[in-house]
Amino acid sequence: MMVLPPKATSLSAPMEQRAASNASGSGSLGTMDLKDDQIQLLEENFARTKQPDASTLMLVAAECGLSEADTAQWFKQRYAKWRQAEGLPPECGSVKD
């Protein structure tokens, strides 16, 4: 049985809260540790485009030093969090309002 390390912080916590709760300077996305500079780059890119295309995702991943899969997962989770903050359902594609 594989034991995963405990999560240091969650994506749902505000960025300031994640930074404050992480004295070591790293954040968390699932089992992936993110450093403050990686989170900052990801957030800056998210502010520019909420759903990046494949080439943009590849460039962001390279800039942050992350895999494309990890970067895509971060954007997916961050987009769901943003939609909830806007009062929308976390998943796209449904008009239930």
mmCIF file of N, CA, C and O in Angstrom:
data_model
loop_
_atom_site.group_PDB
_atom_site.id
_atom_site.type_symbol
_atom_site.label_atom_id
_atom_site.label_comp_id
_atom_site.label_asym_id
_atom_site.label_seq_id
_atom_site.Cartn_x
_atom_site.Cartn_y
_atom_site.Cartn_z
ATOM 1 N N MET A 1 0.845 -1.180 0.000
ATOM 2 C CA MET A 1 0.000 0.000 0.000
ATOM 3 C C MET A 1 0.886 1.237 0.000
ATOM 4 O O MET A 1 1.807 1.359 0.792
ATOM 5 N N MET A 2 0.566 2.180 -0.905
ATOM 6 C CA MET A 2 1.365 3.401 -1.017
ATOM 7 C C MET A 2 0.766 4.488 -0.130
ATOM 8 O O MET A 2 -0.430 4.734 -0.177
ATOM 9 N N VAL A 3 1.596 5.105 0.672
ATOM 10 C CA VAL A 3 1.141 6.176 1.557
ATOM 11 C C VAL A 3 1.575 7.499 0.952
ATOM 12 O O VAL A 3 2.745 7.704 0.658
ATOM 13 N N LEU A 4 0.614 8.388 0.742
ATOM 14 C CA LEU A 4 0.904 9.704 0.188
ATOM 15 C C LEU A 4 1.184 10.685 1.306
ATOM 16 O O LEU A 4 0.589 10.591 2.388
ATOM 17 N N PRO A 5 2.067 11.657 1.063
ATOM 18 C CA PRO A 5 2.335 12.655 2.102
ATOM 19 C C PRO A 5 1.107 13.527 2.319
ATOM 20 O O PRO A 5 0.307 13.715 1.402
ATOM 21 N N PRO A 6 0.914 14.044 3.521
ATOM 22 C CA PRO A 6 -0.251 14.902 3.780
ATOM 23 C C PRO A 6 -0.154 16.186 2.985
ATOM 24 O O PRO A 6 0.940 16.667 2.684
ATOM 25 N N LYS A 7 -1.313 16.723 2.645
ATOM 26 C CA LYS A 7 -1.359 17.980 1.914
ATOM 27 C C LYS A 7 -0.977 19.120 2.848
ATOM 28 O O LYS A 7 -1.482 19.224 3.944
ATOM 29 N N ALA A 8 -0.068 19.976 2.361
ATOM 30 C CA ALA A 8 0.340 21.130 3.161
ATOM 31 C C ALA A 8 -0.755 22.190 3.143
ATOM 32 O O ALA A 8 -1.063 22.802 4.142
ATOM 33 N N THR A 9 -1.331 22.414 1.973
ATOM 34 C CA THR A 9 -2.400 23.385 1.819
ATOM 35 C C THR A 9 -3.327 22.888 0.726
ATOM 36 O O THR A 9 -3.012 21.941 0.029
ATOM 37 N N SER A 10 -4.446 23.552 0.532
ATOM 38 C CA SER A 10 -5.358 23.161 -0.529
ATOM 39 C C SER A 10 -5.516 24.287 -1.526
ATOM 40 O O SER A 10 -5.270 25.443 -1.228
ATOM 41 N N LEU A 11 -5.957 23.927 -2.734
ATOM 42 C CA LEU A 11 -6.157 24.914 -3.778
ATOM 43 C C LEU A 11 -7.289 25.855 -3.418
ATOM 44 O O LEU A 11 -7.327 26.981 -3.865
ATOM 45 N N SER A 12 -8.213 25.397 -2.571
ATOM 46 C CA SER A 12 -9.354 26.232 -2.233
ATOM 47 C C SER A 12 -8.996 27.358 -1.262
ATOM 48 O O SER A 12 -9.749 28.300 -1.109
ATOM 49 N N ALA A 13 -7.837 27.254 -0.624
ATOM 50 C CA ALA A 13 -7.419 28.320 0.291
ATOM 51 C C ALA A 13 -6.943 29.518 -0.524
ATOM 52 O O ALA A 13 -6.303 29.360 -1.542
ATOM 53 N N PRO A 14 -7.253 30.720 -0.070
ATOM 54 C CA PRO A 14 -6.761 31.905 -0.776
ATOM 55 C C PRO A 14 -5.239 31.898 -0.840
ATOM 56 O O PRO A 14 -4.570 31.326 0.010
ATOM 57 N N MET A 15 -4.695 32.552 -1.859
ATOM 58 C CA MET A 15 -3.253 32.540 -2.079
ATOM 59 C C MET A 15 -2.496 33.047 -0.857
ATOM 60 O O MET A 15 -1.480 32.487 -0.474
ATOM 61 N N GLU A 16 -3.000 34.093 -0.214
ATOM 62 C CA GLU A 16 -2.319 34.635 0.954
ATOM 63 C C GLU A 16 -2.314 33.617 2.090
ATOM 64 O O GLU A 16 -1.354 33.487 2.819
ATOM 65 N N GLN A 17 -3.426 32.888 2.232
ATOM 66 C CA GLN A 17 -3.527 31.893 3.287
ATOM 67 C C GLN A 17 -2.543 30.759 3.038
ATOM 68 O O GLN A 17 -1.897 30.273 3.951
ATOM 69 N N ARG A 18 -2.436 30.326 1.766
ATOM 70 C CA ARG A 18 -1.501 29.254 1.430
ATOM 71 C C ARG A 18 -0.084 29.692 1.740
ATOM 72 O O ARG A 18 0.690 28.938 2.301
ATOM 73 N N ALA A 19 0.259 30.921 1.366
ATOM 74 C CA ALA A 19 1.613 31.415 1.601
ATOM 75 C C ALA A 19 1.886 31.530 3.096
ATOM 76 O O ALA A 19 2.963 31.185 3.571
ATOM 77 N N ALA A 20 0.910 32.021 3.849
ATOM 78 C CA ALA A 20 1.088 32.195 5.292
ATOM 79 C C ALA A 20 1.201 30.856 6.008
ATOM 80 O O ALA A 20 1.955 30.715 6.957
ATOM 81 N N SER A 21 0.454 29.860 5.550
ATOM 82 C CA SER A 21 0.465 28.570 6.229
ATOM 83 C C SER A 21 1.662 27.730 5.831
ATOM 84 O O SER A 21 1.906 26.684 6.395
ATOM 85 N N ASN A 22 2.425 28.190 4.861
ATOM 86 C CA ASN A 22 3.570 27.446 4.373
ATOM 87 C C ASN A 22 4.849 28.197 4.628
ATOM 88 O O ASN A 22 5.343 28.892 3.778
ATOM 89 N N ALA A 23 5.406 28.045 5.778
ATOM 90 C CA ALA A 23 6.640 28.749 6.110
ATOM 91 C C ALA A 23 7.803 28.259 5.252
ATOM 92 O O ALA A 23 8.754 28.977 5.026
ATOM 93 N N SER A 24 7.692 27.040 4.737
ATOM 94 C CA SER A 24 8.774 26.498 3.909
ATOM 95 C C SER A 24 8.790 27.082 2.513
ATOM 96 O O SER A 24 9.717 26.849 1.752
ATOM 97 N N GLY A 25 7.749 27.821 2.121
ATOM 98 C CA GLY A 25 7.727 28.464 0.822
ATOM 99 C C GLY A 25 7.182 27.605 -0.292
ATOM 100 O O GLY A 25 7.449 27.850 -1.450
ATOM 101 N N SER A 26 6.429 26.552 0.039
ATOM 102 C CA SER A 26 5.871 25.727 -1.029
ATOM 103 C C SER A 26 4.380 25.552 -0.815
ATOM 104 O O SER A 26 3.881 25.543 0.298
ATOM 105 N N GLY A 27 3.643 25.432 -1.919
ATOM 106 C CA GLY A 27 2.202 25.210 -1.885
ATOM 107 C C GLY A 27 1.925 23.769 -2.244
ATOM 108 O O GLY A 27 2.832 22.964 -2.368
ATOM 109 N N SER A 28 0.678 23.431 -2.454
ATOM 110 C CA SER A 28 0.364 22.055 -2.780
ATOM 111 C C SER A 28 -0.771 21.987 -3.779
ATOM 112 O O SER A 28 -1.707 22.758 -3.734
ATOM 113 N N LEU A 29 -0.654 21.055 -4.678
ATOM 114 C CA LEU A 29 -1.730 20.717 -5.596
ATOM 115 C C LEU A 29 -1.777 19.208 -5.579
ATOM 116 O O LEU A 29 -0.968 18.551 -6.207
ATOM 117 N N GLY A 30 -2.689 18.643 -4.811
ATOM 118 C CA GLY A 30 -2.700 17.197 -4.645
ATOM 119 C C GLY A 30 -1.442 16.789 -3.913
ATOM 120 O O GLY A 30 -1.189 17.220 -2.814
ATOM 121 N N THR A 31 -0.635 15.961 -4.571
ATOM 122 C CA THR A 31 0.622 15.538 -3.958
ATOM 123 C C THR A 31 1.806 16.319 -4.511
ATOM 124 O O THR A 31 2.935 16.045 -4.169
ATOM 125 N N MET A 32 1.543 17.292 -5.394
ATOM 126 C CA MET A 32 2.611 18.075 -6.010
ATOM 127 C C MET A 32 2.858 19.328 -5.177
ATOM 128 O O MET A 32 1.955 20.091 -4.912
ATOM 129 N N ASP A 33 4.110 19.541 -4.798
ATOM 130 C CA ASP A 33 4.454 20.751 -4.045
ATOM 131 C C ASP A 33 4.754 21.879 -5.016
ATOM 132 O O ASP A 33 5.488 21.696 -5.983
ATOM 133 N N LEU A 34 4.179 23.032 -4.755
ATOM 134 C CA LEU A 34 4.414 24.212 -5.580
ATOM 135 C C LEU A 34 5.114 25.273 -4.745
ATOM 136 O O LEU A 34 4.732 25.524 -3.608
ATOM 137 N N LYS A 35 6.109 25.877 -5.309
ATOM 138 C CA LYS A 35 6.807 26.975 -4.639
ATOM 139 C C LYS A 35 6.050 28.273 -4.902
ATOM 140 O O LYS A 35 5.239 28.358 -5.821
ATOM 141 N N ASP A 36 6.292 29.282 -4.080
ATOM 142 C CA ASP A 36 5.590 30.562 -4.207
ATOM 143 C C ASP A 36 5.763 31.179 -5.593
ATOM 144 O O ASP A 36 4.817 31.723 -6.155
ATOM 145 N N ASP A 37 6.986 31.083 -6.151
ATOM 146 C CA ASP A 37 7.200 31.671 -7.473
ATOM 147 C C ASP A 37 6.436 30.919 -8.559
ATOM 148 O O ASP A 37 5.943 31.522 -9.519
ATOM 149 N N GLN A 38 6.278 29.588 -8.399
ATOM 150 C CA GLN A 38 5.477 28.818 -9.352
ATOM 151 C C GLN A 38 4.006 29.216 -9.253
ATOM 152 O O GLN A 38 3.338 29.400 -10.277
ATOM 153 N N ILE A 39 3.509 29.360 -8.032
ATOM 154 C CA ILE A 39 2.115 29.762 -7.835
ATOM 155 C C ILE A 39 1.894 31.145 -8.445
ATOM 156 O O ILE A 39 0.884 31.375 -9.120
ATOM 157 N N GLN A 40 2.839 32.047 -8.239
ATOM 158 C CA GLN A 40 2.712 33.395 -8.786
ATOM 159 C C GLN A 40 2.653 33.360 -10.319
ATOM 160 O O GLN A 40 1.810 34.027 -10.927
ATOM 161 N N LEU A 41 3.529 32.577 -10.943
ATOM 162 C CA LEU A 41 3.511 32.460 -12.409
ATOM 163 C C LEU A 41 2.198 31.849 -12.902
ATOM 164 O O LEU A 41 1.619 32.314 -13.892
ATOM 165 N N LEU A 42 1.733 30.833 -12.211
ATOM 166 C CA LEU A 42 0.467 30.197 -12.599
ATOM 167 C C LEU A 42 -0.695 31.178 -12.462
ATOM 168 O O LEU A 42 -1.545 31.284 -13.356
ATOM 169 N N GLU A 43 -0.738 31.911 -11.353
ATOM 170 C CA GLU A 43 -1.817 32.882 -11.130
ATOM 171 C C GLU A 43 -1.779 34.004 -12.166
ATOM 172 O O GLU A 43 -2.820 34.443 -12.648
ATOM 173 N N GLU A 44 -0.571 34.489 -12.504
ATOM 174 C CA GLU A 44 -0.446 35.540 -13.519
ATOM 175 C C GLU A 44 -0.959 35.055 -14.868
ATOM 176 O O GLU A 44 -1.666 35.783 -15.570
ATOM 177 N N ASN A 45 -0.620 33.829 -15.224
ATOM 178 C CA ASN A 45 -1.093 33.272 -16.482
ATOM 179 C C ASN A 45 -2.587 33.009 -16.441
ATOM 180 O O ASN A 45 -3.277 33.178 -17.450
ATOM 181 N N PHE A 46 -3.114 32.614 -15.283
ATOM 182 C CA PHE A 46 -4.553 32.392 -15.148
ATOM 183 C C PHE A 46 -5.310 33.707 -15.313
ATOM 184 O O PHE A 46 -6.392 33.735 -15.898
ATOM 185 N N ALA A 47 -4.731 34.808 -14.832
ATOM 186 C CA ALA A 47 -5.377 36.116 -14.985
ATOM 187 C C ALA A 47 -5.459 36.510 -16.457
ATOM 188 O O ALA A 47 -6.421 37.172 -16.871
ATOM 189 N N ARG A 48 -4.474 36.080 -17.251
ATOM 190 C CA ARG A 48 -4.484 36.379 -18.692
ATOM 191 C C ARG A 48 -5.452 35.489 -19.452
ATOM 192 O O ARG A 48 -6.155 35.952 -20.337
ATOM 193 N N THR A 49 -5.445 34.212 -19.146
ATOM 194 C CA THR A 49 -6.316 33.267 -19.840
ATOM 195 C C THR A 49 -6.777 32.186 -18.876
ATOM 196 O O THR A 49 -5.954 31.531 -18.239
ATOM 197 N N LYS A 50 -8.073 32.064 -18.749
ATOM 198 C CA LYS A 50 -8.639 31.100 -17.805
ATOM 199 C C LYS A 50 -8.501 29.659 -18.296
ATOM 200 O O LYS A 50 -8.357 28.750 -17.501
ATOM 201 N N GLN A 51 -8.583 29.465 -19.605
ATOM 202 C CA GLN A 51 -8.477 28.125 -20.175
ATOM 203 C C GLN A 51 -7.467 28.151 -21.325
ATOM 204 O O GLN A 51 -7.825 28.363 -22.480
ATOM 205 N N PRO A 52 -6.192 27.932 -21.009
ATOM 206 C CA PRO A 52 -5.156 28.021 -22.037
ATOM 207 C C PRO A 52 -5.242 26.880 -23.051
ATOM 208 O O PRO A 52 -5.658 25.770 -22.717
ATOM 209 N N ASP A 53 -4.837 27.196 -24.300
ATOM 210 C CA ASP A 53 -4.768 26.148 -25.319
ATOM 211 C C ASP A 53 -3.512 25.309 -25.080
ATOM 212 O O ASP A 53 -2.714 25.595 -24.181
ATOM 213 N N ALA A 54 -3.326 24.277 -25.899
ATOM 214 C CA ALA A 54 -2.236 23.327 -25.679
ATOM 215 C C ALA A 54 -0.861 23.987 -25.747
ATOM 216 O O ALA A 54 0.019 23.690 -24.924
ATOM 217 N N SER A 55 -0.664 24.891 -26.709
ATOM 218 C CA SER A 55 0.658 25.509 -26.831
ATOM 219 C C SER A 55 0.939 26.454 -25.661
ATOM 220 O O SER A 55 2.055 26.500 -25.143
ATOM 221 N N THR A 56 -0.080 27.196 -25.233
ATOM 222 C CA THR A 56 0.090 28.081 -24.075
ATOM 223 C C THR A 56 0.359 27.262 -22.822
ATOM 224 O O THR A 56 1.228 27.606 -22.011
ATOM 225 N N LEU A 57 -0.371 26.163 -22.661
ATOM 226 C CA LEU A 57 -0.182 25.275 -21.509
ATOM 227 C C LEU A 57 1.244 24.737 -21.480
ATOM 228 O O LEU A 57 1.871 24.687 -20.419
ATOM 229 N N MET A 58 1.767 24.367 -22.651
ATOM 230 C CA MET A 58 3.132 23.852 -22.743
ATOM 231 C C MET A 58 4.135 24.928 -22.318
ATOM 232 O O MET A 58 5.077 24.652 -21.570
ATOM 233 N N LEU A 59 3.936 26.166 -22.767
ATOM 234 C CA LEU A 59 4.841 27.257 -22.414
ATOM 235 C C LEU A 59 4.783 27.582 -20.928
ATOM 236 O O LEU A 59 5.808 27.815 -20.282
ATOM 237 N N VAL A 60 3.578 27.597 -20.369
ATOM 238 C CA VAL A 60 3.418 27.872 -18.931
ATOM 239 C C VAL A 60 4.085 26.769 -18.121
ATOM 240 O O VAL A 60 4.783 27.040 -17.137
ATOM 241 N N ALA A 61 3.880 25.521 -18.527
ATOM 242 C CA ALA A 61 4.494 24.394 -17.822
ATOM 243 C C ALA A 61 6.021 24.517 -17.832
ATOM 244 O O ALA A 61 6.674 24.329 -16.804
ATOM 245 N N ALA A 62 6.576 24.860 -18.992
ATOM 246 C CA ALA A 62 8.035 25.012 -19.095
ATOM 247 C C ALA A 62 8.524 26.179 -18.240
ATOM 248 O O ALA A 62 9.550 26.085 -17.567
ATOM 249 N N GLU A 63 7.774 27.273 -18.248
ATOM 250 C CA GLU A 63 8.148 28.452 -17.470
ATOM 251 C C GLU A 63 8.142 28.148 -15.971
ATOM 252 O O GLU A 63 8.997 28.630 -15.223
ATOM 253 N N CYS A 64 7.197 27.324 -15.545
ATOM 254 C CA CYS A 64 7.068 27.001 -14.117
ATOM 255 C C CYS A 64 7.907 25.800 -13.694
ATOM 256 O O CYS A 64 8.038 25.523 -12.497
ATOM 257 N N GLY A 65 8.420 25.059 -14.664
ATOM 258 C CA GLY A 65 9.188 23.864 -14.329
ATOM 259 C C GLY A 65 8.299 22.713 -13.892
ATOM 260 O O GLY A 65 8.702 21.889 -13.075
ATOM 261 N N LEU A 66 7.086 22.651 -14.427
ATOM 262 C CA LEU A 66 6.138 21.602 -14.092
ATOM 263 C C LEU A 66 5.825 20.772 -15.335
ATOM 264 O O LEU A 66 6.092 21.204 -16.456
ATOM 265 N N SER A 67 5.226 19.615 -15.149
ATOM 266 C CA SER A 67 4.785 18.829 -16.295
ATOM 267 C C SER A 67 3.526 19.463 -16.875
ATOM 268 O O SER A 67 2.807 20.199 -16.181
ATOM 269 N N GLU A 68 3.263 19.166 -18.134
ATOM 270 C CA GLU A 68 2.042 19.689 -18.756
ATOM 271 C C GLU A 68 0.802 19.143 -18.066
ATOM 272 O O GLU A 68 -0.183 19.863 -17.891
ATOM 273 N N ALA A 69 0.854 17.888 -17.641
ATOM 274 C CA ALA A 69 -0.289 17.274 -16.958
ATOM 275 C C ALA A 69 -0.571 17.980 -15.628
ATOM 276 O O ALA A 69 -1.729 18.273 -15.310
ATOM 277 N N ASP A 70 0.483 18.263 -14.855
ATOM 278 C CA ASP A 70 0.310 18.957 -13.576
ATOM 279 C C ASP A 70 -0.216 20.375 -13.799
ATOM 280 O O ASP A 70 -1.080 20.851 -13.063
ATOM 281 N N THR A 71 0.313 21.039 -14.834
ATOM 282 C CA THR A 71 -0.124 22.401 -15.137
ATOM 283 C C THR A 71 -1.579 22.406 -15.578
ATOM 284 O O THR A 71 -2.366 23.249 -15.133
ATOM 285 N N ALA A 72 -1.963 21.455 -16.417
ATOM 286 C CA ALA A 72 -3.353 21.347 -16.870
ATOM 287 C C ALA A 72 -4.287 21.089 -15.689
ATOM 288 O O ALA A 72 -5.365 21.685 -15.595
ATOM 289 N N GLN A 73 -3.863 20.228 -14.769
ATOM 290 C CA GLN A 73 -4.673 19.931 -13.583
ATOM 291 C C GLN A 73 -4.824 21.171 -12.710
ATOM 292 O O GLN A 73 -5.900 21.457 -12.186
ATOM 293 N N TRP A 74 -3.736 21.935 -12.543
ATOM 294 C CA TRP A 74 -3.799 23.157 -11.746
ATOM 295 C C TRP A 74 -4.805 24.128 -12.366
ATOM 296 O O TRP A 74 -5.628 24.699 -11.659
ATOM 297 N N PHE A 75 -4.728 24.324 -13.688
ATOM 298 C CA PHE A 75 -5.658 25.232 -14.365
ATOM 299 C C PHE A 75 -7.099 24.750 -14.227
ATOM 300 O O PHE A 75 -8.011 25.550 -14.017
ATOM 301 N N LYS A 76 -7.321 23.444 -14.327
ATOM 302 C CA LYS A 76 -8.677 22.890 -14.198
ATOM 303 C C LYS A 76 -9.244 23.179 -12.807
ATOM 304 O O LYS A 76 -10.375 23.634 -12.668
ATOM 305 N N GLN A 77 -8.442 22.914 -11.785
ATOM 306 C CA GLN A 77 -8.902 23.149 -10.412
ATOM 307 C C GLN A 77 -9.069 24.637 -10.127
ATOM 308 O O GLN A 77 -10.023 25.045 -9.466
ATOM 309 N N ARG A 78 -8.154 25.441 -10.631
ATOM 310 C CA ARG A 78 -8.235 26.886 -10.405
ATOM 311 C C ARG A 78 -9.442 27.481 -11.115
ATOM 312 O O ARG A 78 -10.096 28.384 -10.595
ATOM 313 N N TYR A 79 -9.768 26.962 -12.313
ATOM 314 C CA TYR A 79 -10.927 27.428 -13.057
ATOM 315 C C TYR A 79 -12.224 27.089 -12.311
ATOM 316 O O TYR A 79 -13.132 27.920 -12.218
ATOM 317 N N ALA A 80 -12.293 25.885 -11.746
ATOM 318 C CA ALA A 80 -13.466 25.493 -10.965
ATOM 319 C C ALA A 80 -13.626 26.396 -9.744
ATOM 320 O O ALA A 80 -14.735 26.837 -9.422
ATOM 321 N N LYS A 81 -12.507 26.711 -9.085
ATOM 322 C CA LYS A 81 -12.544 27.611 -7.923
ATOM 323 C C LYS A 81 -13.015 29.007 -8.334
ATOM 324 O O LYS A 81 -13.830 29.624 -7.654
ATOM 325 N N TRP A 82 -12.511 29.501 -9.473
ATOM 326 C CA TRP A 82 -12.913 30.817 -9.976
ATOM 327 C C TRP A 82 -14.401 30.835 -10.305
ATOM 328 O O TRP A 82 -15.099 31.790 -9.968
ATOM 329 N N ARG A 83 -14.905 29.787 -10.962
ATOM 330 C CA ARG A 83 -16.329 29.716 -11.317
ATOM 331 C C ARG A 83 -17.197 29.753 -10.054
ATOM 332 O O ARG A 83 -18.212 30.432 -10.016
ATOM 333 N N GLN A 84 -16.812 29.024 -9.031
ATOM 334 C CA GLN A 84 -17.573 29.030 -7.778
ATOM 335 C C GLN A 84 -17.567 30.418 -7.148
ATOM 336 O O GLN A 84 -18.576 30.863 -6.620
ATOM 337 N N ALA A 85 -16.438 31.089 -7.191
ATOM 338 C CA ALA A 85 -16.337 32.441 -6.635
ATOM 339 C C ALA A 85 -17.244 33.410 -7.401
ATOM 340 O O ALA A 85 -17.750 34.379 -6.835
ATOM 341 N N GLU A 86 -17.465 33.144 -8.690
ATOM 342 C CA GLU A 86 -18.339 33.969 -9.517
ATOM 343 C C GLU A 86 -19.812 33.569 -9.385
ATOM 344 O O GLU A 86 -20.666 34.149 -10.037
ATOM 345 N N GLY A 87 -20.093 32.571 -8.563
ATOM 346 C CA GLY A 87 -21.472 32.116 -8.367
ATOM 347 C C GLY A 87 -21.961 31.180 -9.458
ATOM 348 O O GLY A 87 -23.164 31.005 -9.650
ATOM 349 N N LEU A 88 -21.037 30.561 -10.171
ATOM 350 C CA LEU A 88 -21.371 29.625 -11.235
ATOM 351 C C LEU A 88 -21.083 28.211 -10.777
ATOM 352 O O LEU A 88 -20.300 28.003 -9.849
ATOM 353 N N PRO A 89 -21.684 27.213 -11.441
ATOM 354 C CA PRO A 89 -21.323 25.837 -11.081
ATOM 355 C C PRO A 89 -19.860 25.579 -11.438
ATOM 356 O O PRO A 89 -19.337 26.179 -12.379
ATOM 357 N N PRO A 90 -19.186 24.711 -10.693
ATOM 358 C CA PRO A 90 -17.760 24.485 -10.941
ATOM 359 C C PRO A 90 -17.458 23.914 -12.327
ATOM 360 O O PRO A 90 -16.388 24.121 -12.851
ATOM 361 N N GLU A 91 -18.385 23.192 -12.908
ATOM 362 C CA GLU A 91 -18.194 22.617 -14.228
ATOM 363 C C GLU A 91 -18.874 23.450 -15.292
ATOM 364 O O GLU A 91 -19.961 23.963 -15.073
ATOM 365 N N CYS A 92 -18.231 23.577 -16.441
ATOM 366 C CA CYS A 92 -18.823 24.292 -17.579
ATOM 367 C C CYS A 92 -19.823 23.394 -18.303
ATOM 368 O O CYS A 92 -19.872 22.203 -18.081
ATOM 369 N N GLY A 93 -20.577 24.004 -19.200
ATOM 370 C CA GLY A 93 -21.405 23.222 -20.102
ATOM 371 C C GLY A 93 -22.828 23.019 -19.671
ATOM 372 O O GLY A 93 -23.608 22.389 -20.371
ATOM 373 N N SER A 94 -23.219 23.539 -18.530
ATOM 374 C CA SER A 94 -24.605 23.379 -18.112
ATOM 375 C C SER A 94 -25.204 24.739 -17.819
ATOM 376 O O SER A 94 -24.561 25.613 -17.268
ATOM 377 N N VAL A 95 -26.432 24.890 -18.251
ATOM 378 C CA VAL A 95 -27.148 26.143 -17.982
ATOM 379 C C VAL A 95 -28.282 25.786 -17.026
ATOM 380 O O VAL A 95 -29.400 25.521 -17.447
ATOM 381 N N LYS A 96 -27.964 25.745 -15.764
ATOM 382 C CA LYS A 96 -28.956 25.364 -14.758
ATOM 383 C C LYS A 96 -29.472 26.559 -13.981
ATOM 384 O O LYS A 96 -30.372 26.430 -13.196
ATOM 385 N N ASP A 97 -28.871 27.730 -14.198
ATOM 386 C CA ASP A 97 -29.258 28.912 -13.418
ATOM 387 C C ASP A 97 -30.614 29.369 -13.844
ATOM 388 O O ASP A 97 -30.927 30.105 -14.620
#
